[in-house]
Coordinates of C-alpha atoms in Angstrom, one line a residue:
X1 CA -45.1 -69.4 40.0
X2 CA -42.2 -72.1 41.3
X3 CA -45.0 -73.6 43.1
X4 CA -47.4 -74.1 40.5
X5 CA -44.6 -75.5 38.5
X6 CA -43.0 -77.6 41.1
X7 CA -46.9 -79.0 42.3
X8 CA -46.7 -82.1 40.5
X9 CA -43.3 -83.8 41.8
X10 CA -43.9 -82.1 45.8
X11 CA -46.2 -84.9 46.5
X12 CA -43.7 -87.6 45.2
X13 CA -41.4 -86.0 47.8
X14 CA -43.1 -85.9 50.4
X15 CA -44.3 -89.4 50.2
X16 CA -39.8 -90.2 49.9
X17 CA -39.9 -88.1 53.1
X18 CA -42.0 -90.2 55.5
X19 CA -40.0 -93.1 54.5
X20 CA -36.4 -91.7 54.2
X21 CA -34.3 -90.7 57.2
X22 CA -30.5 -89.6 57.3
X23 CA -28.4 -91.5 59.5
X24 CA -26.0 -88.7 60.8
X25 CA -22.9 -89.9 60.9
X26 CA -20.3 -88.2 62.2
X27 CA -18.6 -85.9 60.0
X28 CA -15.4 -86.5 58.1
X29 CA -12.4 -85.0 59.6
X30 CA -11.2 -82.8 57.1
X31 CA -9.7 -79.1 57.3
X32 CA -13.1 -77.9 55.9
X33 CA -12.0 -74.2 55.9
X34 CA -8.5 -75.2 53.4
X35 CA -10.2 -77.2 51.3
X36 CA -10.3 -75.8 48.3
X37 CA -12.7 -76.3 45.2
X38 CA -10.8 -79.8 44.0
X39 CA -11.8 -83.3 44.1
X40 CA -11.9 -85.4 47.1
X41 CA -12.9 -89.0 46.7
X42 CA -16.1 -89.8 48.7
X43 CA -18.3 -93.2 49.7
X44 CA -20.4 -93.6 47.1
X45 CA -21.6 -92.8 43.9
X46 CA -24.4 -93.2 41.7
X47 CA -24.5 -95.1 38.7
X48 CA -27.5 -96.5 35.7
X49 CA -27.1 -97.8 32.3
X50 CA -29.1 -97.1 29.2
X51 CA -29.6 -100.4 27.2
X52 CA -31.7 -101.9 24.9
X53 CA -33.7 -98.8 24.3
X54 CA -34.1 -98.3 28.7
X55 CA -32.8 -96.9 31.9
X56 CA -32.3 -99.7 34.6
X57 CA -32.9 -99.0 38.0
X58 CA -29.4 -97.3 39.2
X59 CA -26.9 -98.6 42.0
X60 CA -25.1 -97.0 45.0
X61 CA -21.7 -98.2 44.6
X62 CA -18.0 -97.9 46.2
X63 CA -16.1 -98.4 42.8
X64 CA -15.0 -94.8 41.7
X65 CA -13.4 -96.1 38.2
X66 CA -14.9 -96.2 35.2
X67 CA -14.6 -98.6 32.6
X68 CA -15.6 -98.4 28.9
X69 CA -14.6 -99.5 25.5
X70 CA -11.3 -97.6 23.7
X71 CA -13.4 -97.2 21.3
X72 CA -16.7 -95.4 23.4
X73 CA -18.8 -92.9 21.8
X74 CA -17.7 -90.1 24.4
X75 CA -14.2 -90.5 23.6
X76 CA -14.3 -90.3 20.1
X77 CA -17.2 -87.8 19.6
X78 CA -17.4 -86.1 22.6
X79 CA -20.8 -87.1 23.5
X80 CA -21.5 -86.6 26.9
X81 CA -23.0 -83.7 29.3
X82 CA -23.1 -82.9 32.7
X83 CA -24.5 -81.3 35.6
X84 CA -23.8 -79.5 39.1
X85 CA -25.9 -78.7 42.2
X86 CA -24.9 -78.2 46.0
X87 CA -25.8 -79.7 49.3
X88 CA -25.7 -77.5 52.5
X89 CA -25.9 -78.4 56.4
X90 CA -27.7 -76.1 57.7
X91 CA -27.8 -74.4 61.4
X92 CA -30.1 -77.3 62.7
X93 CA -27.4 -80.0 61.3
X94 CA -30.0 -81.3 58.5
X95 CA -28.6 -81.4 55.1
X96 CA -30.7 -80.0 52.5
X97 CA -30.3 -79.1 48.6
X98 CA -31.3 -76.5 46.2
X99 CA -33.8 -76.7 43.0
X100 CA -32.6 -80.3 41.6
X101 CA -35.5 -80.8 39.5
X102 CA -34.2 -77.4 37.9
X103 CA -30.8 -79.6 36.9
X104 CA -32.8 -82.6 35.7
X105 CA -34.7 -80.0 33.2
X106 CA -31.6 -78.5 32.2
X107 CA -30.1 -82.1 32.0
X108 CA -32.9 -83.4 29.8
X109 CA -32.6 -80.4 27.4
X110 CA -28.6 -81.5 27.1
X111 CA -29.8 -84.9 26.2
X112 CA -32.3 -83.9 23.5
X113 CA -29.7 -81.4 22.0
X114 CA -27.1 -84.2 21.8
X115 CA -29.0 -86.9 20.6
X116 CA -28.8 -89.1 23.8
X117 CA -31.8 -90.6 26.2
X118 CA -33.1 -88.6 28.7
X119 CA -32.7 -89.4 32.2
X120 CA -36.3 -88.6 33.5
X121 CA -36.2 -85.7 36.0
X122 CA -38.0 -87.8 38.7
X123 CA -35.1 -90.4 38.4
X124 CA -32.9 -87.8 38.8
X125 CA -34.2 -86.0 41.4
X126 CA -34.6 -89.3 43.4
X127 CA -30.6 -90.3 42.3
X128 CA -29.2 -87.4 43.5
X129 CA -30.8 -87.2 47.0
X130 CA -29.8 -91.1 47.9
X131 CA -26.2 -90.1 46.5
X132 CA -26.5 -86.9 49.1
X133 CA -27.6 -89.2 52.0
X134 CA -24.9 -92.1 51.2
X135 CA -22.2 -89.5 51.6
X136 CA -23.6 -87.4 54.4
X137 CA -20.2 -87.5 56.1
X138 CA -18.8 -85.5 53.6
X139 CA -21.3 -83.0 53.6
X140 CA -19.0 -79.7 55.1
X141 CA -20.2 -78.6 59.0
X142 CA -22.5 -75.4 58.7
X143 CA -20.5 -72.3 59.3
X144 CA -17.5 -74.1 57.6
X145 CA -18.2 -71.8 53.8
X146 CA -17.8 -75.1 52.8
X147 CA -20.5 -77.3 50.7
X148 CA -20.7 -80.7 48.7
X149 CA -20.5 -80.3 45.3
X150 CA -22.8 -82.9 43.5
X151 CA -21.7 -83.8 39.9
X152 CA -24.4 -85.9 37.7
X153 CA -22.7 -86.7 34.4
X154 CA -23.6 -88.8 31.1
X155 CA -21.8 -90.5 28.2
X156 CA -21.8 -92.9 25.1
X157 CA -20.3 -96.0 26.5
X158 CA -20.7 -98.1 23.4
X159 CA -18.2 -98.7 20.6
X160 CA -18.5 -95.8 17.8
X161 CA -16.6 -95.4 15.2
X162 CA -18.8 -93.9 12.4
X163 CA -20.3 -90.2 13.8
X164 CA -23.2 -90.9 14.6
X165 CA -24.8 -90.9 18.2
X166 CA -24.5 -94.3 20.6
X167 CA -26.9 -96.8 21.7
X168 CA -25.5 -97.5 24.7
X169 CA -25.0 -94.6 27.6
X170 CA -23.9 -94.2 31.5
X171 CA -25.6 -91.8 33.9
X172 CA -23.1 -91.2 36.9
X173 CA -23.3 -89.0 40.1
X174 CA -20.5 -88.1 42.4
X175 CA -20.0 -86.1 44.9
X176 CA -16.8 -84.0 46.9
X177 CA -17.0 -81.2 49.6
X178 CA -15.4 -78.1 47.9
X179 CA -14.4 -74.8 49.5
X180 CA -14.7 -71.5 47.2
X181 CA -14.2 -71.3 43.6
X182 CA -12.3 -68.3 42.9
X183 CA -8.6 -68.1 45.1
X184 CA -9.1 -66.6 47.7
X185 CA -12.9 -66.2 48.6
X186 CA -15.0 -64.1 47.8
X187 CA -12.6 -60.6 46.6
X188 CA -13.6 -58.5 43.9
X189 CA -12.8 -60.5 40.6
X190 CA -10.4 -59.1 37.5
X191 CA -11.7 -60.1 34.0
X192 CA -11.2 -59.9 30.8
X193 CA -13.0 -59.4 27.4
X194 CA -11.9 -62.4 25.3
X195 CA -10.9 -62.7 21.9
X196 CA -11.8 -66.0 21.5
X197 CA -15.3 -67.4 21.4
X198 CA -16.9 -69.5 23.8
X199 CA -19.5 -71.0 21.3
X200 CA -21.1 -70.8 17.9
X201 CA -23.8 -69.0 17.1
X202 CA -27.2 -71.3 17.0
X203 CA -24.8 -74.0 18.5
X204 CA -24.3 -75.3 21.4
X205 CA -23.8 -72.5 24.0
X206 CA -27.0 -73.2 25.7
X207 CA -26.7 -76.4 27.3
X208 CA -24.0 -78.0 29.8
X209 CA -22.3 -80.2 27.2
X210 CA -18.4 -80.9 27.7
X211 CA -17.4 -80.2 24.5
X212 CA -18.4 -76.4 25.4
X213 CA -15.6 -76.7 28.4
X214 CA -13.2 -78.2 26.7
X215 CA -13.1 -75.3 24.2
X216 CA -12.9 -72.8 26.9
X217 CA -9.3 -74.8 28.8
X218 CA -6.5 -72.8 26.5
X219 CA -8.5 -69.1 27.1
X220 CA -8.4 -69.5 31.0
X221 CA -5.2 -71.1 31.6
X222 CA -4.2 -68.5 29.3
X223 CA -6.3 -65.9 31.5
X224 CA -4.9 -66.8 34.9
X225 CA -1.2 -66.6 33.0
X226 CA -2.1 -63.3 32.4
X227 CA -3.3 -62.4 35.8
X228 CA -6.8 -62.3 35.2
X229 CA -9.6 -64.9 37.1
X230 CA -12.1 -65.3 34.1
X231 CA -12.4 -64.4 30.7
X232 CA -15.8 -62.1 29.3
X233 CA -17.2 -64.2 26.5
X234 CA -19.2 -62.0 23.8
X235 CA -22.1 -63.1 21.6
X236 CA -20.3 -64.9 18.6
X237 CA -22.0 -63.6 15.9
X238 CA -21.5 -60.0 16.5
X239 CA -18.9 -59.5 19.3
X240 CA -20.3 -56.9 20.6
X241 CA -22.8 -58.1 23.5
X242 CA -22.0 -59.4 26.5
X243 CA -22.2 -63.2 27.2
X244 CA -21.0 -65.3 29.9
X245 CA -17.4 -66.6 31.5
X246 CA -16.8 -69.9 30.9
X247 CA -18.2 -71.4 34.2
X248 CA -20.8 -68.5 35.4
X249 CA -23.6 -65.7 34.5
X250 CA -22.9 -61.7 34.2
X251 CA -25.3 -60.4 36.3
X252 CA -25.0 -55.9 36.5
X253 CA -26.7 -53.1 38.2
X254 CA -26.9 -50.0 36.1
X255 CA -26.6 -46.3 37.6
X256 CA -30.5 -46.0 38.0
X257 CA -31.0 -49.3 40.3
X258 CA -32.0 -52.2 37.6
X259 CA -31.2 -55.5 37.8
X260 CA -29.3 -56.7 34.6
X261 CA -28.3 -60.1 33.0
X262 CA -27.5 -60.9 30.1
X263 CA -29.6 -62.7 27.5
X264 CA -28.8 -64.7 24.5
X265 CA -29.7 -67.8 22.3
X266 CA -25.7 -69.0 23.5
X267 CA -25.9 -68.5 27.1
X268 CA -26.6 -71.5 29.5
X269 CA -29.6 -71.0 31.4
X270 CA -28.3 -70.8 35.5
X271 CA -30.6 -71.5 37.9
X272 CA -28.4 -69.4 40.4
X273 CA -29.4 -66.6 38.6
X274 CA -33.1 -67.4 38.0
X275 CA -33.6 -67.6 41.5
X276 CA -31.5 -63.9 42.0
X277 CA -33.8 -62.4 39.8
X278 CA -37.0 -63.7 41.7
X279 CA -35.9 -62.6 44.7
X280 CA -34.2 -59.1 43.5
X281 CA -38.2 -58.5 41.8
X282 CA -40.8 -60.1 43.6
X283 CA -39.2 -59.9 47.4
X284 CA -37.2 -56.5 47.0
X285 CA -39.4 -54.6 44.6
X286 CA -36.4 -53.6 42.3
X287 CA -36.8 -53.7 38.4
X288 CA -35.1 -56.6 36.4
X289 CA -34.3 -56.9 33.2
X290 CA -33.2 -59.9 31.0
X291 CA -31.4 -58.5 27.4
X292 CA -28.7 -58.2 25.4
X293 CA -26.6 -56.3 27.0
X294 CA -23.6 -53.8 24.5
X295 CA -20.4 -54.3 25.5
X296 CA -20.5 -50.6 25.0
X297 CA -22.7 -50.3 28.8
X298 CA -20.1 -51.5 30.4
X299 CA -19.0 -48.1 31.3
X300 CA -22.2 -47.0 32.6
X301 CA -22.9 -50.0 35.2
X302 CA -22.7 -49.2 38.9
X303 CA -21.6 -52.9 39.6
X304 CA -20.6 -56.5 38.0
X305 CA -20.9 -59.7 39.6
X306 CA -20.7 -63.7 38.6
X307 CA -23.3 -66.3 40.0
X308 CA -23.7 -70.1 39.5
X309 CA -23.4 -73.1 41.9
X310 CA -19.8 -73.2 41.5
X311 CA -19.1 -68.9 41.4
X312 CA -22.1 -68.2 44.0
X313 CA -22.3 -65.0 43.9
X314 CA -18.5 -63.4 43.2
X315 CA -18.3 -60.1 43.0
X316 CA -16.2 -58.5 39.9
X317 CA -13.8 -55.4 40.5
X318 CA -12.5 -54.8 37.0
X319 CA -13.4 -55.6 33.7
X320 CA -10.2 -54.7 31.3
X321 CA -11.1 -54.9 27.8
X322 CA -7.6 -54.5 25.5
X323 CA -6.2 -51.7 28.1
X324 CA -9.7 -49.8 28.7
X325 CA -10.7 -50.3 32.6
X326 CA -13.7 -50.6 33.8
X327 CA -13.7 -50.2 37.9
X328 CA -16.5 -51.4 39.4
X329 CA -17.0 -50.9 43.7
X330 CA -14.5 -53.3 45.3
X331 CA -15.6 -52.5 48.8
X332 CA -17.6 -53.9 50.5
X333 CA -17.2 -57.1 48.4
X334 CA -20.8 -57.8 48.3
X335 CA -23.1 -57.8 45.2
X336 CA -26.0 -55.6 45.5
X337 CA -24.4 -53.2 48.2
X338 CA -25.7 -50.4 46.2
X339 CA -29.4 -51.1 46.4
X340 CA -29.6 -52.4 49.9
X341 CA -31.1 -48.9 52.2
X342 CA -28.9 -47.3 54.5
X343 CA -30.1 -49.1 57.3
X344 CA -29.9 -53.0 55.7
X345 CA -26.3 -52.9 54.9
X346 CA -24.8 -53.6 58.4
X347 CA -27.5 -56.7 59.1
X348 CA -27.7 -59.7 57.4
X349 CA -30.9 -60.4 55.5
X350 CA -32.4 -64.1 55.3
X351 CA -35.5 -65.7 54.2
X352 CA -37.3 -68.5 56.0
X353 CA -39.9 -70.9 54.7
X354 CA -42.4 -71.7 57.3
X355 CA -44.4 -74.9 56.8
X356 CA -47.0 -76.7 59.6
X357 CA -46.9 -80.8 58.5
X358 CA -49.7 -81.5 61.4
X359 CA -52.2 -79.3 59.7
X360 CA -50.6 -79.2 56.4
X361 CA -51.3 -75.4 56.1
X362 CA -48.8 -72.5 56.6
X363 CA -48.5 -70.5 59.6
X364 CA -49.2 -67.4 57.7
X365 CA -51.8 -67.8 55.1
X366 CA -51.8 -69.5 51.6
X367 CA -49.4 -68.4 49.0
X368 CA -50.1 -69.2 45.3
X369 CA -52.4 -72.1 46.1
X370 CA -49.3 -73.9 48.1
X371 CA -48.9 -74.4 51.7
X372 CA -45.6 -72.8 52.0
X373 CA -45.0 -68.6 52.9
X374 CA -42.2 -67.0 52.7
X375 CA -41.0 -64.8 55.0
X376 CA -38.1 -61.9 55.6
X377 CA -36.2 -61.7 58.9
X378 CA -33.5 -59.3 59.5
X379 CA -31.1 -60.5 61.8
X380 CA -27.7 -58.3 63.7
X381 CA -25.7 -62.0 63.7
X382 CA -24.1 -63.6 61.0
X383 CA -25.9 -66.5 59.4
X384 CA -22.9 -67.7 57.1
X385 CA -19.5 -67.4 55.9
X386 CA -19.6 -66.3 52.4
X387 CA -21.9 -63.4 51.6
X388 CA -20.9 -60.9 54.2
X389 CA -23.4 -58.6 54.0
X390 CA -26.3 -60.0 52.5
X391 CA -27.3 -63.8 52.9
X392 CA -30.2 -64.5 51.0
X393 CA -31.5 -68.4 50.5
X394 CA -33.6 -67.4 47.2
X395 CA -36.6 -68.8 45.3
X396 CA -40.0 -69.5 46.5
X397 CA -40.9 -73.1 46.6
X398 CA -39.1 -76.3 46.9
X399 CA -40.4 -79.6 47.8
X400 CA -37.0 -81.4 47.2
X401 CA -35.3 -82.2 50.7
X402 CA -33.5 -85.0 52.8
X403 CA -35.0 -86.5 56.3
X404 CA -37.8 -84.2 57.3
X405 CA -36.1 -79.9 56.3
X406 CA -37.0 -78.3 53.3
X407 CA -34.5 -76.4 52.1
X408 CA -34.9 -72.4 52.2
X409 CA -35.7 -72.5 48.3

């Protein structure tokens, strides 16, 4: 299915591919294990403006400020949106990326939604990769649990004072390594259900628009006062389903072995947790379901866990709504320990993507018309810092990749 739907942009890729090649630098030195998930200043950053009804070409640039009227659209309306991906080095020392033409669709729905231009997911795709290679040094050593967070972002740069949308925007990319997300690693997470709402009903919950965030800054400082990491958002209209935190997707397994996320008109659409679900159905066979989910099931689930490209996959301990607890496993501190057999859940479990460039065919047969395969691998060592017990590199096809690696997609 991904390759089907990713056919059209592989061969732009691959053409980028015989002409691009990393210069690996030597690597940054930084304490990549103490990091943290904070901002350090890199190289270079991307940057385009939208004039005149067009897109110009985009530059590489040292010059981290940024310098707009008092009067910009985006600081008196709000009108801006973002994104966020990862880059990886990976045991080879190549740096790779996951599903960006995934955040280029989710970035073009923002757009639409808040009136701006679209930034065409081809010129993203492209933008974010030459951002990626012009800070290679920064990109955190493999083994490190470190990665570099990439940050595409738009705005109204143009003087607005009457609402109404601008006529003059700025697409940016940035990048900084960043260590986890959540204090302390990867430890069984403490939420709570919230009394305040994340977004409006038929508003604008389901695309990654700042004003979204900046609603949710007094509920998690007031969270983390309270000694909880993240706040359980409900469905607005009702209060009575389960939505999202503010930066991540719910994703459960109930008593009997499903898969469960959480689905809703207000929820932002994570690609972390797309690609969980293809790989928890089509590669280990268990049953998924995407639905509303009650509040009231909370009691009944086996396990909780967040995902996203900040969260990864963080594993939730407690769920406390208004004095009722809800104990999840905190040990092992793995999401999905409970499905893995017996025998699985002392190796670590990866998936490799086998491709032949001379004959343009894959080692192991054809798969959906592509020339990629994907295949399982169970391995005694580990193969990285963060997931413990299970590693998995999910999805099933990905043409988007730096120097000569596809990433494991």
């Amino acid at each position: 299915r991904d390759a089907q739907e990713s056919r059209g942009l592989g061969d732009v890729y691959k053409r980028q591919a015989k002409t691009r090649r990393i210069c690996y630098m030597e690597k940054k030195n930084i304490d990549w294990a103490n990091i943290g998930f904070g901002y350090i200043k890199t190289d270079k950053r991307f940057v385009s403006n939208y004039k005149e009804g067009a897109w110009d070409d985009g530059v590489l640039t040292e010059d981290d400020k940024v310098v707009i009227s008092e009067c910009a659209g985006v600081l008196q309306y709000a009108q801006t949106c973002f994104e966020g991906l990862k880059a990886y080095t990976t045991e080879q020392g190549k740096i790779v990326t996951f599903r960006p033409d995934l955040n280029g669709e989710r970035m073009e729905n923002s757009c639409k939604k808040l009136m701006m231009p679209v930034f065409p997911k081809e010129k993203f795709v492209d933008a974010v990769l030459k951002t990626v290679e012009a800070n290679a040094a920064y990109v955190p050593p493999y083994g490190s649990g470190a990665t570099l967070y990439i940050r595409p972002y738009m705005f109204g740069s143009n003087p607005v004072i009457g609402v109404k949308p601008a006529t003059e925007y700025q697409f940016r990319i940035f990048t900084t390594p960043v260590g986890p997300y959540f204090k302390g690693g990867a430890k069984p997470l403490t939420i709570r259900v919230s009394d305040v709402d994340r977004a409006a009903p038929h508003g604008t919950g389901d695309i990654k628009a700042g004003l979204n965030y900046a609603m949710s800054l007094f509920n998690i400082v007031d969270a983390h006062e309270h000694g909880y990491d993240e706040n359980m958002y409900l469905d607005p209209a009702t209060r009575t389903y389960v939505e999202e935190t503010g930066g991540a997707n719910f994703i459960f397994v109930t008593k009997d072995g499903k898969v469960v996320t959480p689905k809703s008109g207000s929820i932002l659409p994570s690609i972390t947790r797309r690609s969980l679900l293809t790989v928890a159905k089509d590669y280990f066979g268990l049953e998924v379901e995407e639905r509303p989910v009650a509040k009231a099931e909370l009691k009944d689930m086996a396990e909780c866990g967040l995902c996203g490209t900040a969260a990864v996959i963080s594993p939730v301990g407690k769920i406390v709504d208004h004095g009722t607890e809800f104990i999840y496993p905190k040990n092992p501190s793995v999401l999905g320990y409970t499905l893995l057999p017996e025998k699985y859940r002392s190796r670590r479990i990866q998936l490799y993507q086998y491709r032949d460039n001379k004959h343009r065919q894959c080692k192991y047969g054809k798969h959906n018309g592509s020339h990629n395969h994907i295949k399982y691998s169970f391995c005694p060592k580990p193969r990285a810092a963060f997931y413990q017990d299970v590693v998995i590199f999910p999805d099933l096809f990905c043409p988007h990749f730096i120097g000569k690696v596809c990433p494991l997609s």
